[in-house]
Short mmCIF file of C-alpha atoms in Angstrom, two decimals:
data_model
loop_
_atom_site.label_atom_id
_atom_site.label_comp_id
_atom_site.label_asym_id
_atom_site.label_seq_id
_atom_site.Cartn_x
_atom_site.Cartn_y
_atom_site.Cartn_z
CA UNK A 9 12.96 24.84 7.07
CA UNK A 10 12.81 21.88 5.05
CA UNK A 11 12.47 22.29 0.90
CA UNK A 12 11.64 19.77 -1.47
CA UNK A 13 11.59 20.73 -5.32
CA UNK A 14 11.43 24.02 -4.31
CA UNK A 15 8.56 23.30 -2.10
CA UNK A 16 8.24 24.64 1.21
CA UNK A 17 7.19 21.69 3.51
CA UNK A 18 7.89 22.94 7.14
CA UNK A 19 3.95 22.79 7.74
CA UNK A 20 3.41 19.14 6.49
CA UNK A 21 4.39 16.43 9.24
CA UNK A 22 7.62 14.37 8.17
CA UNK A 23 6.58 11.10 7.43
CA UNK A 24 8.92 7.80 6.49
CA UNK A 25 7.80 5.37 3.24
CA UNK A 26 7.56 1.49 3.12
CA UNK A 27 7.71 -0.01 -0.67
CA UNK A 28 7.68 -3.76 -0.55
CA UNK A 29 9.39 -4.97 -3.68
CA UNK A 30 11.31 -8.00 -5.38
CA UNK A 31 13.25 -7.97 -8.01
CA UNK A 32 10.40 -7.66 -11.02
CA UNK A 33 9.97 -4.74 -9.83
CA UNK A 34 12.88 -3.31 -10.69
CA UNK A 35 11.83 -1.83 -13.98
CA UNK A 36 9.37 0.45 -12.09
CA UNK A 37 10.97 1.03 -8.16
CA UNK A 38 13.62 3.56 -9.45
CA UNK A 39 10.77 6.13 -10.98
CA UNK A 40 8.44 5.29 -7.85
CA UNK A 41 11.28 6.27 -5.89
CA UNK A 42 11.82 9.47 -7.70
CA UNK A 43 8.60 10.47 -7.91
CA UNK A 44 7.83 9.83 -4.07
CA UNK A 45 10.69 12.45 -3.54
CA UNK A 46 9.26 14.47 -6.51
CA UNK A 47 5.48 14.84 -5.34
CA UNK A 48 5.09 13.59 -1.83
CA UNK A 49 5.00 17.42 -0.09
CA UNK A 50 6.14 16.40 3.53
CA UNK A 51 9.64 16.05 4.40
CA UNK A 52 10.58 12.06 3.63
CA UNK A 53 12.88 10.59 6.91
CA UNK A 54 13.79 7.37 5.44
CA UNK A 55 12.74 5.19 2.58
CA UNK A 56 12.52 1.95 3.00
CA UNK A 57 12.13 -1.20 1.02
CA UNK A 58 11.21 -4.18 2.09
CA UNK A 59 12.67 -7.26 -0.10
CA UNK A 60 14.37 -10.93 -0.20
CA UNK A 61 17.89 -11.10 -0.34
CA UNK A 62 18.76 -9.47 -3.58
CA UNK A 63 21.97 -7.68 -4.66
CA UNK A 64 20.04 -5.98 -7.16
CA UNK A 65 17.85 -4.26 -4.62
CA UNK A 66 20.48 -3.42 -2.46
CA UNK A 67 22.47 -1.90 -5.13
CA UNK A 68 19.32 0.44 -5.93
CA UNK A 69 18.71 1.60 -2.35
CA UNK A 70 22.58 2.35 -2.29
CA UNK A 71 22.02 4.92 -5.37
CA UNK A 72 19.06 5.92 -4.58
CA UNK A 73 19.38 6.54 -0.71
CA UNK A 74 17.01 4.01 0.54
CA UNK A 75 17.46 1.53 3.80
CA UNK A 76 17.14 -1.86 2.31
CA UNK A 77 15.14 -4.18 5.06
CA UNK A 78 15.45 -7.98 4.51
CA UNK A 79 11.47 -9.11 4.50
CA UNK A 80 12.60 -12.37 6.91
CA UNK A 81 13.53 -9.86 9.50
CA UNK A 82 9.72 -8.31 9.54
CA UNK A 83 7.77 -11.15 10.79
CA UNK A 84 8.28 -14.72 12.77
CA UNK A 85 6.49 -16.08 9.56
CA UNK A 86 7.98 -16.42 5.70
CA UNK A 87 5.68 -16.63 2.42
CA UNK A 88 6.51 -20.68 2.87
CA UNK A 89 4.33 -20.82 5.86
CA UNK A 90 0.97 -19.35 3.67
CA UNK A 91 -0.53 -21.74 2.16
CA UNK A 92 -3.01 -19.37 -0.51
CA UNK A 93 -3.19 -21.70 -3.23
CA UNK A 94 -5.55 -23.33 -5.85
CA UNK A 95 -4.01 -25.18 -8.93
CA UNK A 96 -4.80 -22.55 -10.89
CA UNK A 97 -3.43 -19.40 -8.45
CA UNK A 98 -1.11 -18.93 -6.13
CA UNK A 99 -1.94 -15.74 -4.10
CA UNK A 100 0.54 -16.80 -0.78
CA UNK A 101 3.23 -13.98 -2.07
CA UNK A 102 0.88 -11.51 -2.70
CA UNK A 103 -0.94 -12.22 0.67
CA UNK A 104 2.36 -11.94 2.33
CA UNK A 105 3.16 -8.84 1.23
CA UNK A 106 0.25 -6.89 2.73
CA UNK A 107 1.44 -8.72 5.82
CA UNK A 108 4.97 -7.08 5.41
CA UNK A 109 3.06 -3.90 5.01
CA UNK A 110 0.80 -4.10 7.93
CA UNK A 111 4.32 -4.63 10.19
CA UNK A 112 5.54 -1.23 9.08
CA UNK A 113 5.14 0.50 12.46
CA UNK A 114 7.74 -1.89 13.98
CA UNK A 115 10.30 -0.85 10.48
CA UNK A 116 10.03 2.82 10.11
CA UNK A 117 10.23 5.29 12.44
CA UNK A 118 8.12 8.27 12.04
CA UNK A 119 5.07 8.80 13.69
CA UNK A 120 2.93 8.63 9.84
CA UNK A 121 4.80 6.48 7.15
CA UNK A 122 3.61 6.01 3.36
CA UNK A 123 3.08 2.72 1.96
CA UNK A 124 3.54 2.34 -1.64
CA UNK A 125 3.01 -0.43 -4.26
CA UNK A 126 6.30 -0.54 -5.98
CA UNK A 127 4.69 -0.71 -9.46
CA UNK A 128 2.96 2.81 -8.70
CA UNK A 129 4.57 6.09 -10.11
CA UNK A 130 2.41 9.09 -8.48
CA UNK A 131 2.51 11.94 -11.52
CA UNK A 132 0.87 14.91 -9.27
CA UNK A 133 1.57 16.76 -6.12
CA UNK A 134 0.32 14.64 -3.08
CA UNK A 135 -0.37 16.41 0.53
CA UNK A 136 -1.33 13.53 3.26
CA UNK A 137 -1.86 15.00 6.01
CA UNK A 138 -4.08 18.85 5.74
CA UNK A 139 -5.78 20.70 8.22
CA UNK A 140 -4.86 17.34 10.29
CA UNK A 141 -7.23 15.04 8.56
CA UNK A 142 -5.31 11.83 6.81
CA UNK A 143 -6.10 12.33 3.09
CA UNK A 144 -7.73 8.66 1.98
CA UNK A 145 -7.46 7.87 -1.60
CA UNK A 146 -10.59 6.08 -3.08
CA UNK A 147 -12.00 4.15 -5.66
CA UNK A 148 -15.62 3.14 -6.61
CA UNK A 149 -15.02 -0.82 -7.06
CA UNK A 150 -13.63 -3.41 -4.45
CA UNK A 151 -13.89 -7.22 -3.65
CA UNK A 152 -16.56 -8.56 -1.48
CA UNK A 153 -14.26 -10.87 -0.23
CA UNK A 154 -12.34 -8.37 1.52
CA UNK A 155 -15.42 -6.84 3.35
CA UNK A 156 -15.86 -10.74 4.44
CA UNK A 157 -13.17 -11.43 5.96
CA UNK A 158 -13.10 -7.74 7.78
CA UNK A 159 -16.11 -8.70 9.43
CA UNK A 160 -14.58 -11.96 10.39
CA UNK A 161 -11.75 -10.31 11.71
CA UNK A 162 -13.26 -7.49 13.79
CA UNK A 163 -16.97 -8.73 14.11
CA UNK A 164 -18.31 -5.75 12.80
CA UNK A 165 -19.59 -4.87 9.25
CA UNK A 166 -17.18 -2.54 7.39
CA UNK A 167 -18.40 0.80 7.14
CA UNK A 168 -16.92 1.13 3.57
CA UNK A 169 -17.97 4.88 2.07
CA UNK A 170 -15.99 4.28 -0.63
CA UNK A 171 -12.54 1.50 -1.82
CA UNK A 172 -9.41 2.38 -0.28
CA UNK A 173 -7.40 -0.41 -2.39
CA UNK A 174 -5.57 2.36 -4.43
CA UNK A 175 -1.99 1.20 -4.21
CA UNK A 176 -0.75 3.54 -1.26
CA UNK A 177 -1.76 4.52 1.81
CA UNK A 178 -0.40 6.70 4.71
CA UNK A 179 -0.39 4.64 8.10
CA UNK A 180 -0.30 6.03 11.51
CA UNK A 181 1.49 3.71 13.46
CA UNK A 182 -0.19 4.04 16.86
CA UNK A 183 -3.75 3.29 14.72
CA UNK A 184 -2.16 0.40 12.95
CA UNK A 185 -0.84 -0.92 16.23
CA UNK A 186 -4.33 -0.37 17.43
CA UNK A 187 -5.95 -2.46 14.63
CA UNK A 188 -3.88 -5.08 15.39
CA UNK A 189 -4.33 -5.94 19.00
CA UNK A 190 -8.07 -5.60 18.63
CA UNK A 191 -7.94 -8.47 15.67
CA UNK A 192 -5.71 -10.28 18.27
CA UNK A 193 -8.27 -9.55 21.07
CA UNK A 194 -10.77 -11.42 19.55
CA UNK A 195 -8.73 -13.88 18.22
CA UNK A 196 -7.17 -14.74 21.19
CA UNK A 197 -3.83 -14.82 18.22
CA UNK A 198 -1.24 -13.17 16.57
CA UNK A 199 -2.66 -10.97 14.10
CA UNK A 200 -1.09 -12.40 11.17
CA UNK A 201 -2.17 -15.53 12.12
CA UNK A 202 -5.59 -14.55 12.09
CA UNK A 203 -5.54 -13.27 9.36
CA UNK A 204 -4.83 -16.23 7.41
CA UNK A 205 -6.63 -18.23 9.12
CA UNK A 206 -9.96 -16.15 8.22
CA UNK A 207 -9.30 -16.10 4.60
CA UNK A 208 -11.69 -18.10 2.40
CA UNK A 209 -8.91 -19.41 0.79
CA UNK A 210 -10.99 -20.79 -2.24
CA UNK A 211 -11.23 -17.19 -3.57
CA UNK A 212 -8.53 -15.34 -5.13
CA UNK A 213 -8.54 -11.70 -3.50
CA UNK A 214 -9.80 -12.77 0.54
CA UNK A 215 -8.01 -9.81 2.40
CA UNK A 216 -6.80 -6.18 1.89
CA UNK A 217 -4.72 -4.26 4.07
CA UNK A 218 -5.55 -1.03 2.69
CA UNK A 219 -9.02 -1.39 2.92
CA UNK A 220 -8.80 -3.29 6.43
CA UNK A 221 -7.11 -0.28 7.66
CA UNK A 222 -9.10 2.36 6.51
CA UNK A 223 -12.17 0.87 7.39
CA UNK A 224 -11.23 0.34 10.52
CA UNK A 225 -10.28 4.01 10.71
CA UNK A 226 -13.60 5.41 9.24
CA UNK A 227 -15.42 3.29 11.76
CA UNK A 228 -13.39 5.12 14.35
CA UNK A 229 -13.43 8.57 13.42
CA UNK A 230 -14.82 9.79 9.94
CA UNK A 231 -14.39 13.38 10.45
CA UNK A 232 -10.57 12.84 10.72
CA UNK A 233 -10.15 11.48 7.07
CA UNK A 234 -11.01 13.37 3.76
CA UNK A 235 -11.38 10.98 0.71
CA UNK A 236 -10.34 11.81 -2.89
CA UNK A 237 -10.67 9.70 -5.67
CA UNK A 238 -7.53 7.95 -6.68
CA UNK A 239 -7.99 8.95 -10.27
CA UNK A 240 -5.01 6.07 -10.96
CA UNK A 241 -4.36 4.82 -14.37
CA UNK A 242 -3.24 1.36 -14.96
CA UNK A 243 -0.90 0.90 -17.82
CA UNK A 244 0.41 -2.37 -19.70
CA UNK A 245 3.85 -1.25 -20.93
CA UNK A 246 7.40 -0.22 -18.94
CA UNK A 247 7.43 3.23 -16.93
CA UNK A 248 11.05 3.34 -18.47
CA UNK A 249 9.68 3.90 -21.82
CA UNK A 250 6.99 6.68 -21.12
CA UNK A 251 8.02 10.23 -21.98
CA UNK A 252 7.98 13.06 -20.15
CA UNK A 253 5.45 14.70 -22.57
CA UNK A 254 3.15 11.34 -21.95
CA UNK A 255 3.26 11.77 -18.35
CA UNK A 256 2.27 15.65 -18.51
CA UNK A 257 -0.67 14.70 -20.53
CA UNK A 258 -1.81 11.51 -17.85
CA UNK A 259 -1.39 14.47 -15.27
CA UNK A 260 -4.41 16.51 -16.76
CA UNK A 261 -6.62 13.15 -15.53
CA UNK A 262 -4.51 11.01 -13.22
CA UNK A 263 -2.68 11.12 -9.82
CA UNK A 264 -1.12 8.31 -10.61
CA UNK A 265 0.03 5.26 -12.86
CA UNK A 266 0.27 1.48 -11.85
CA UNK A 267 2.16 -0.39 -14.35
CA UNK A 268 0.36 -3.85 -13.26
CA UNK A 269 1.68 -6.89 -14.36
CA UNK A 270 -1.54 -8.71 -13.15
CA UNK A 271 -4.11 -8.12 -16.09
CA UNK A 272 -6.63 -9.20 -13.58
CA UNK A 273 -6.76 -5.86 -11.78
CA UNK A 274 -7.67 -3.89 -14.67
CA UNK A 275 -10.62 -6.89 -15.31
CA UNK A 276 -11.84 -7.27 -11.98
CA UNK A 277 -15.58 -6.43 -11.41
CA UNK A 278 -17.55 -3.89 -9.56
CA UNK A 279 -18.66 -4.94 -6.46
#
């Protein structure tokens, strides 16, 4: 019977993670890490993180237990073949890490894996998987944008009850698989490739894997997801230097803090 903080988890499905990271996010991946193990309740298989060639990143899966996955290994494509620019932004990295992400199933190997933002600590118990419904986490502001280019990608309007872009997600890989081929069905390409390819690439934020995928899911089958808010707090200082008397207190309010080096999430919008 599997235990985890004292936790009894033999009734909670094991489940792998995925954290893309490079290396500026090495003042935040060793607490994400640690509080994964801390307040995810299912037995954790493997964790793995997803990065360029970096020593640095190596050495921190070695201490901290992790399989360390070279990102050119993931797909036949590298961030040099997105072209996601404007001469004011480039968004090519950040668009080619939610294409990491949406490759997972063919990384981990559990049947449900966890995808996590590697500048998200979660703060509070988290259960994924109850009464066998996929717990959703929610917000109540997204980008039109990404609603665009879902429609564009699976000809259908998303359904969108609420925002699923709340910096981690659990994935089942046979419904991510799923997803996939039908954007390659219509397509008549490789999924990644159609991806890009649909992007209004004049606008900053023109896809979202999270809420691509849990669209797609809700338009499949509502009554197997239950949505909670996200009730995340984003924070503009180093998780290193927040106490553990700080954290207890964001825990009365929050599930979880993203310590975003991107002011422009905490600006963006309601849409």
């Amino acid at each position: 019977m599997p235990v985890q903080h004292g936790i009894q988890l033999n009734r909670a499905p094991m489940i792998d993670v995925l954290i893309p990271a490079i290396e500026k996010d090495l003042s935040t991946l060793p607490q994400v890490i640690d509080n994964i193990r801390r307040y995810v309740r299912h037995p954790i298989g493997q964790i793995y993180i997803v990065s360029p060639t970096s020593n640095k990143i190596r050495n921190l899966c070695s201490r901290k237990h992790c399989i360390f996955v070279n990102e050119r290994s993931v797909l036949p494509i590298t961030k040099n073949d997105i072209h996601y620019q404007s001469s004011r932004w480039d968004r090519s990295g950040w668009l080619y890490q939610q294409l990491l992400k949406m490759n997972g199933d063919h990384i981990v190997r559990a049947k449900h894996f966890l995808v996590m933002d590697a500048d998200t600590v979660l703060i509070k118990p988290h259960t994924f998987i109850v009464d066998n419904k996929t717990v959703f986490y929610c917000r109540d502001w997204s980008q039109p944008e990404y609603f665009n280019t879902y429609r564009k990608l699976l000809d259908m309007k998303a359904p969108r009850p609420r925002s699923f872009v709340t910096h981690y997600m659990l994935f089942e890989k046979s419904k991510l698989s799923a997803l996939k081929k039908k954007i390659e069905t219509i397509h008549q390409l490789p999924w990644y490739k159609a991806i890009i390819s649909n992007i209004n690439k004049k606008k900053q934020f023109g896809f979202s894997e999270y809420e691509t995928y849990a669209n797609f899911m809700y338009s499949k089958s509502p009554a197997s997801m239950t949505l909670k808010s996200s009730m995340n707090k984003s924070l503009n200082m180093n998780a290193s230097s927040l106490k553990e008397q700080q954290i207890r207190n964001f825990a009365l309010k929050y599930r979880s803090l993203s310590f975003h080096k991107r002011k422009i999430y905490s600006k963006t919008p309601r849409a």
